[in-house]
Amino acid sequence: MQLKFFTDYGLRVLLYVAANDGRLVTIDEISRSYGISHEHLRKIVHKLAQSEFLATRRGKDGGMSLARPASEIRPGDVIEALEDVRTIIDCDRDPCPLRGVCRLRTALDDARDAFIDTMNKHTLADLVGGETGAKLSELQPAE
Amino acid sequence: MQLKFFTDYGLRVLLYVAANDGRLVTIDEISRSYGISHEHLRKIVHKLAQSEFLATRRGKDGGMSLARPASEIRPGDVIEALEDVRTIIDCDRDPCPLRGVCRLRTALDDARDAFIDTMNKHTLADLVGGETGAKLSELQPAE
DNA sequence: GACAAGATGCATATGTTAGACATCTGATAT
DNA sequence: ATATCAGATGTCTAACATATGCATCTTGTC
């Protein structure tokens, strides 16, 4: 019931990029800004690009931006893409004497759906800024 | 977003005991029945007893039984007791440039509550047996 | 008092996740 | 055209959490 560091920062990367709307942001900037490993962050960004949440551009003055508007990216979808969330327990892994009687698996599946659905009531846009409409750049100058 | 093996089997132990309603069940019986480590199961049982889901009895003909009726034990509460579920991410661990702007933490807390609440719509009694009212002993003789 | 069962604490193994490094590919500016 | 900057890829290592094992103690019942 903890998100992986990977997923946690996956969300934060997207929020950071959303808050710096428009501008191309580099891995280096984010890793310095959050104080986390450049190398590990690289893998997070790569996965986010593969999952089509980020668009990346190589080369000089490259960097990343959101692949879609922040108001169209839902955090539950991001979690599903970064975290293995499909089955919370595996009833087939070991012989289970309760098989056929037990509805634990169904209940857990429903609960997982409730989790994701609740996250998907939001978008990146309203998680960062929201009503106040504040931009990151106005609050905390990068570096 | 995976339950620990520990929590997963914590729930299954309770369901097993619930399905064997009334009878005292030993760690040894459960570990053989599920095919998992006796030693690890011991710790699970211990934690469940501490958390007042199980009542244990030492000595000859000892074993465990539910501390309360199966219809009064809710699986979401069990998960909360066995799994660290309080904060899914920790905003204070690293310096986060989004602090003050970002509502990710709140959204995750709401989602976690939705997860637990959904689990707590059930009780041990309806997860095992439920409408059919079938008892484990009728379906799969122990060993 | 002997035995069966859980309690406790420490030591070890395993697996997952995070971090580091070296090298390659692609895009842009000059 | 080429130098340079930024991401892509793959392998290796380190750190940490979790599961497992073992030895010993405690408690309750026969």
mmCIF file of N, CA and C in Angstrom, chain B residues 20-86:
data_model
loop_
_atom_site.group_PDB
_atom_site.id
_atom_site.type_symbol
_atom_site.label_atom_id
_atom_site.label_comp_id
_atom_site.label_asym_id
_atom_site.label_seq_id
_atom_site.Cartn_x
_atom_site.Cartn_y
_atom_site.Cartn_z
ATOM 1 N N ASN B 20 -13.544 -22.292 9.620
ATOM 2 C CA ASN B 20 -13.508 -23.422 10.547
ATOM 3 C C ASN B 20 -14.095 -23.019 11.889
ATOM 4 N N ASP B 21 -15.181 -22.328 11.769
ATOM 5 C CA ASP B 21 -15.833 -21.660 12.878
ATOM 6 C C ASP B 21 -15.932 -22.537 14.130
ATOM 7 N N GLY B 22 -15.470 -21.964 15.227
ATOM 8 C CA GLY B 22 -15.650 -22.663 16.505
ATOM 9 C C GLY B 22 -14.435 -23.466 16.915
ATOM 10 N N ARG B 23 -13.918 -24.264 16.014
ATOM 11 C CA ARG B 23 -12.777 -25.135 16.294
ATOM 12 C C ARG B 23 -11.498 -24.337 16.526
ATOM 13 N N LEU B 24 -10.641 -24.815 17.412
ATOM 14 C CA LEU B 24 -9.325 -24.191 17.556
ATOM 15 C C LEU B 24 -8.411 -24.705 16.445
ATOM 16 N N VAL B 25 -7.742 -23.783 15.786
ATOM 17 C CA VAL B 25 -6.897 -24.118 14.643
ATOM 18 C C VAL B 25 -5.451 -23.819 15.019
ATOM 19 N N THR B 26 -4.526 -24.664 14.634
ATOM 20 C CA THR B 26 -3.119 -24.418 14.978
ATOM 21 C C THR B 26 -2.350 -23.796 13.803
ATOM 22 N N ILE B 27 -1.258 -23.134 14.147
ATOM 23 C CA ILE B 27 -0.380 -22.576 13.128
ATOM 24 C C ILE B 27 0.085 -23.676 12.188
ATOM 25 N N ASP B 28 0.393 -24.801 12.769
ATOM 26 C CA ASP B 28 0.902 -25.904 11.981
ATOM 27 C C ASP B 28 -0.109 -26.359 10.924
ATOM 28 N N GLU B 29 -1.331 -26.448 11.319
ATOM 29 C CA GLU B 29 -2.378 -26.855 10.373
ATOM 30 C C GLU B 29 -2.481 -25.859 9.215
ATOM 31 N N ILE B 30 -2.476 -24.574 9.539
ATOM 32 C CA ILE B 30 -2.625 -23.554 8.499
ATOM 33 C C ILE B 30 -1.405 -23.541 7.585
ATOM 34 N N SER B 31 -0.208 -23.663 8.181
ATOM 35 C CA SER B 31 0.987 -23.587 7.335
ATOM 36 C C SER B 31 1.030 -24.781 6.387
ATOM 37 N N ARG B 32 0.605 -25.936 6.849
ATOM 38 C CA ARG B 32 0.553 -27.081 5.944
ATOM 39 C C ARG B 32 -0.523 -26.882 4.885
ATOM 40 N N SER B 33 -1.636 -26.365 5.322
ATOM 41 C CA SER B 33 -2.764 -26.208 4.423
ATOM 42 C C SER B 33 -2.479 -25.221 3.286
ATOM 43 N N TYR B 34 -1.796 -24.110 3.618
ATOM 44 C CA TYR B 34 -1.480 -23.131 2.585
ATOM 45 C C TYR B 34 -0.132 -23.395 1.925
ATOM 46 N N GLY B 35 0.655 -24.290 2.532
ATOM 47 C CA GLY B 35 1.975 -24.550 1.969
ATOM 48 C C GLY B 35 2.936 -23.385 2.119
ATOM 49 N N ILE B 36 2.843 -22.666 3.225
ATOM 50 C CA ILE B 36 3.769 -21.553 3.445
ATOM 51 C C ILE B 36 4.567 -21.783 4.730
ATOM 52 N N SER B 37 5.605 -20.948 4.885
ATOM 53 C CA SER B 37 6.526 -21.118 6.006
ATOM 54 C C SER B 37 5.851 -21.024 7.371
ATOM 55 N N HIS B 38 6.082 -22.037 8.175
ATOM 56 C CA HIS B 38 5.586 -22.073 9.540
ATOM 57 C C HIS B 38 6.058 -20.851 10.331
ATOM 58 N N GLU B 39 7.337 -20.539 10.160
ATOM 59 C CA GLU B 39 7.951 -19.460 10.938
ATOM 60 C C GLU B 39 7.348 -18.103 10.617
ATOM 61 N N HIS B 40 7.178 -17.873 9.337
ATOM 62 C CA HIS B 40 6.632 -16.587 8.945
ATOM 63 C C HIS B 40 5.170 -16.478 9.376
ATOM 64 N N LEU B 41 4.462 -17.570 9.221
ATOM 65 C CA LEU B 41 3.060 -17.585 9.625
ATOM 66 C C LEU B 41 2.918 -17.283 11.111
ATOM 67 N N ARG B 42 3.868 -17.778 11.875
ATOM 68 C CA ARG B 42 3.841 -17.510 13.317
ATOM 69 C C ARG B 42 3.779 -16.007 13.589
ATOM 70 N N LYS B 43 4.583 -15.264 12.840
ATOM 71 C CA LYS B 43 4.612 -13.818 13.065
ATOM 72 C C LYS B 43 3.315 -13.147 12.641
ATOM 73 N N ILE B 44 2.741 -13.680 11.574
ATOM 74 C CA ILE B 44 1.465 -13.138 11.127
ATOM 75 C C ILE B 44 0.406 -13.342 12.198
ATOM 76 N N VAL B 45 0.360 -14.559 12.720
ATOM 77 C CA VAL B 45 -0.624 -14.888 13.755
ATOM 78 C C VAL B 45 -0.402 -14.022 14.990
ATOM 79 N N HIS B 46 0.865 -13.852 15.321
ATOM 80 C CA HIS B 46 1.179 -13.039 16.487
ATOM 81 C C HIS B 46 0.639 -11.621 16.324
ATOM 82 N N LYS B 47 0.877 -11.059 15.153
ATOM 83 C CA LYS B 47 0.407 -9.700 14.892
ATOM 84 C C LYS B 47 -1.124 -9.622 14.914
ATOM 85 N N LEU B 48 -1.751 -10.637 14.363
ATOM 86 C CA LEU B 48 -3.217 -10.653 14.359
ATOM 87 C C LEU B 48 -3.767 -10.767 15.781
ATOM 88 N N ALA B 49 -3.030 -11.480 16.623
ATOM 89 C CA ALA B 49 -3.461 -11.610 18.020
ATOM 90 C C ALA B 49 -3.268 -10.275 18.747
ATOM 91 N N GLN B 50 -2.128 -9.653 18.531
ATOM 92 C CA GLN B 50 -1.874 -8.331 19.113
ATOM 93 C C GLN B 50 -2.953 -7.327 18.726
ATOM 94 N N SER B 51 -3.362 -7.427 17.468
ATOM 95 C CA SER B 51 -4.342 -6.480 16.947
ATOM 96 C C SER B 51 -5.774 -6.865 17.327
ATOM 97 N N GLU B 52 -5.881 -7.916 18.121
ATOM 98 C CA GLU B 52 -7.179 -8.358 18.652
ATOM 99 C C GLU B 52 -8.162 -8.820 17.592
ATOM 100 N N PHE B 53 -7.613 -9.435 16.558
ATOM 101 C CA PHE B 53 -8.479 -10.125 15.616
ATOM 102 C C PHE B 53 -8.554 -11.603 15.970
ATOM 103 N N LEU B 54 -7.459 -12.125 16.513
ATOM 104 C CA LEU B 54 -7.399 -13.527 16.906
ATOM 105 C C LEU B 54 -7.238 -13.644 18.425
ATOM 106 N N ALA B 55 -7.812 -14.703 18.967
ATOM 107 C CA ALA B 55 -7.509 -15.082 20.342
ATOM 108 C C ALA B 55 -6.694 -16.358 20.270
ATOM 109 N N THR B 56 -5.534 -16.379 20.952
ATOM 110 C CA THR B 56 -4.696 -17.583 20.896
ATOM 111 C C THR B 56 -4.691 -18.257 22.263
ATOM 112 N N ARG B 57 -4.479 -19.556 22.231
ATOM 113 C CA ARG B 57 -4.359 -20.289 23.499
ATOM 114 C C ARG B 57 -3.142 -21.183 23.438
ATOM 115 N N ARG B 58 -2.256 -21.026 24.378
ATOM 116 C CA ARG B 58 -1.057 -21.844 24.428
ATOM 117 C C ARG B 58 -1.362 -23.199 25.013
ATOM 118 N N GLY B 59 -0.298 -24.003 25.067
ATOM 119 C CA GLY B 59 -0.399 -25.275 25.773
ATOM 120 C C GLY B 59 -1.047 -26.371 24.949
ATOM 121 N N LYS B 60 -1.121 -27.522 25.536
ATOM 122 C CA LYS B 60 -1.686 -28.683 24.849
ATOM 123 C C LYS B 60 -3.096 -28.359 24.374
ATOM 124 N N ASP B 61 -3.385 -28.826 23.165
ATOM 125 C CA ASP B 61 -4.677 -28.539 22.541
ATOM 126 C C ASP B 61 -4.935 -27.046 22.394
ATOM 127 N N GLY B 62 -3.842 -26.284 22.300
ATOM 128 C CA GLY B 62 -4.006 -24.855 22.074
ATOM 129 C C GLY B 62 -4.298 -24.576 20.610
ATOM 130 N N GLY B 63 -4.262 -23.298 20.263
ATOM 131 C CA GLY B 63 -4.527 -22.905 18.892
ATOM 132 C C GLY B 63 -5.137 -21.521 18.881
ATOM 133 N N MET B 64 -5.775 -21.202 17.767
ATOM 134 C CA MET B 64 -6.344 -19.861 17.666
ATOM 135 C C MET B 64 -7.802 -19.909 17.246
ATOM 136 N N SER B 65 -8.502 -18.860 17.624
ATOM 137 C CA SER B 65 -9.876 -18.676 17.135
ATOM 138 C C SER B 65 -10.089 -17.187 16.939
ATOM 139 N N LEU B 66 -11.188 -16.824 16.320
ATOM 140 C CA LEU B 66 -11.448 -15.400 16.122
ATOM 141 C C LEU B 66 -11.741 -14.749 17.471
ATOM 142 N N ALA B 67 -11.235 -13.545 17.647
ATOM 143 C CA ALA B 67 -11.470 -12.833 18.897
ATOM 144 C C ALA B 67 -12.889 -12.277 18.962
ATOM 145 N N ARG B 68 -13.470 -12.095 17.786
ATOM 146 C CA ARG B 68 -14.851 -11.603 17.691
ATOM 147 C C ARG B 68 -15.562 -12.404 16.613
ATOM 148 N N PRO B 69 -16.886 -12.351 16.579
ATOM 149 C CA PRO B 69 -17.599 -13.069 15.511
ATOM 150 C C PRO B 69 -17.146 -12.598 14.132
ATOM 151 N N ALA B 70 -17.129 -13.508 13.173
ATOM 152 C CA ALA B 70 -16.676 -13.184 11.817
ATOM 153 C C ALA B 70 -17.473 -12.026 11.225
ATOM 154 N N SER B 71 -18.719 -11.898 11.621
ATOM 155 C CA SER B 71 -19.561 -10.843 11.054
ATOM 156 C C SER B 71 -19.204 -9.471 11.631
ATOM 157 N N GLU B 72 -18.290 -9.441 12.592
ATOM 158 C CA GLU B 72 -17.911 -8.153 13.175
ATOM 159 C C GLU B 72 -16.470 -7.755 12.846
ATOM 160 N N ILE B 73 -15.811 -8.554 12.005
ATOM 161 C CA ILE B 73 -14.438 -8.217 11.613
ATOM 162 C C ILE B 73 -14.429 -7.762 10.166
ATOM 163 N N ARG B 74 -13.909 -6.549 9.958
ATOM 164 C CA ARG B 74 -13.931 -5.956 8.614
ATOM 165 C C ARG B 74 -12.530 -5.960 8.009
ATOM 166 N N PRO B 75 -12.450 -6.458 6.782
ATOM 167 C CA PRO B 75 -11.136 -6.655 6.166
ATOM 168 C C PRO B 75 -10.334 -5.372 5.987
ATOM 169 N N GLY B 76 -11.001 -4.253 5.795
ATOM 170 C CA GLY B 76 -10.270 -2.995 5.677
ATOM 171 C C GLY B 76 -9.519 -2.676 6.966
ATOM 172 N N ASP B 77 -10.150 -2.964 8.098
ATOM 173 C CA ASP B 77 -9.489 -2.742 9.385
ATOM 174 C C ASP B 77 -8.282 -3.657 9.541
ATOM 175 N N VAL B 78 -8.401 -4.875 9.037
ATOM 176 C CA VAL B 78 -7.289 -5.810 9.107
ATOM 177 C C VAL B 78 -6.118 -5.274 8.291
ATOM 178 N N ILE B 79 -6.415 -4.796 7.097
ATOM 179 C CA ILE B 79 -5.355 -4.253 6.247
ATOM 180 C C ILE B 79 -4.693 -3.060 6.923
ATOM 181 N N GLU B 80 -5.485 -2.200 7.506
ATOM 182 C CA GLU B 80 -4.903 -1.044 8.198
ATOM 183 C C GLU B 80 -3.988 -1.472 9.340
ATOM 184 N N ALA B 81 -4.352 -2.570 9.998
ATOM 185 C CA ALA B 81 -3.540 -3.022 11.134
ATOM 186 C C ALA B 81 -2.238 -3.676 10.683
ATOM 187 N N LEU B 82 -2.251 -4.325 9.541
ATOM 188 C CA LEU B 82 -1.082 -5.103 9.116
ATOM 189 C C LEU B 82 -0.175 -4.341 8.158
ATOM 190 N N GLU B 83 -0.736 -3.363 7.500
ATOM 191 C CA GLU B 83 0.005 -2.693 6.439
ATOM 192 C C GLU B 83 0.154 -1.228 6.822
ATOM 193 N N ASP B 84 1.301 -0.658 6.517
ATOM 194 C CA ASP B 84 1.428 0.771 6.769
ATOM 195 C C ASP B 84 0.736 1.509 5.638
ATOM 196 N N VAL B 85 -0.385 2.108 5.972
ATOM 197 C CA VAL B 85 -1.291 2.598 4.960
ATOM 198 C C VAL B 85 -1.559 4.084 5.188
ATOM 199 N N ARG B 86 -0.934 4.608 6.227
ATOM 200 C CA ARG B 86 -1.308 5.956 6.646
ATOM 201 C C ARG B 86 -0.988 7.001 5.593
#
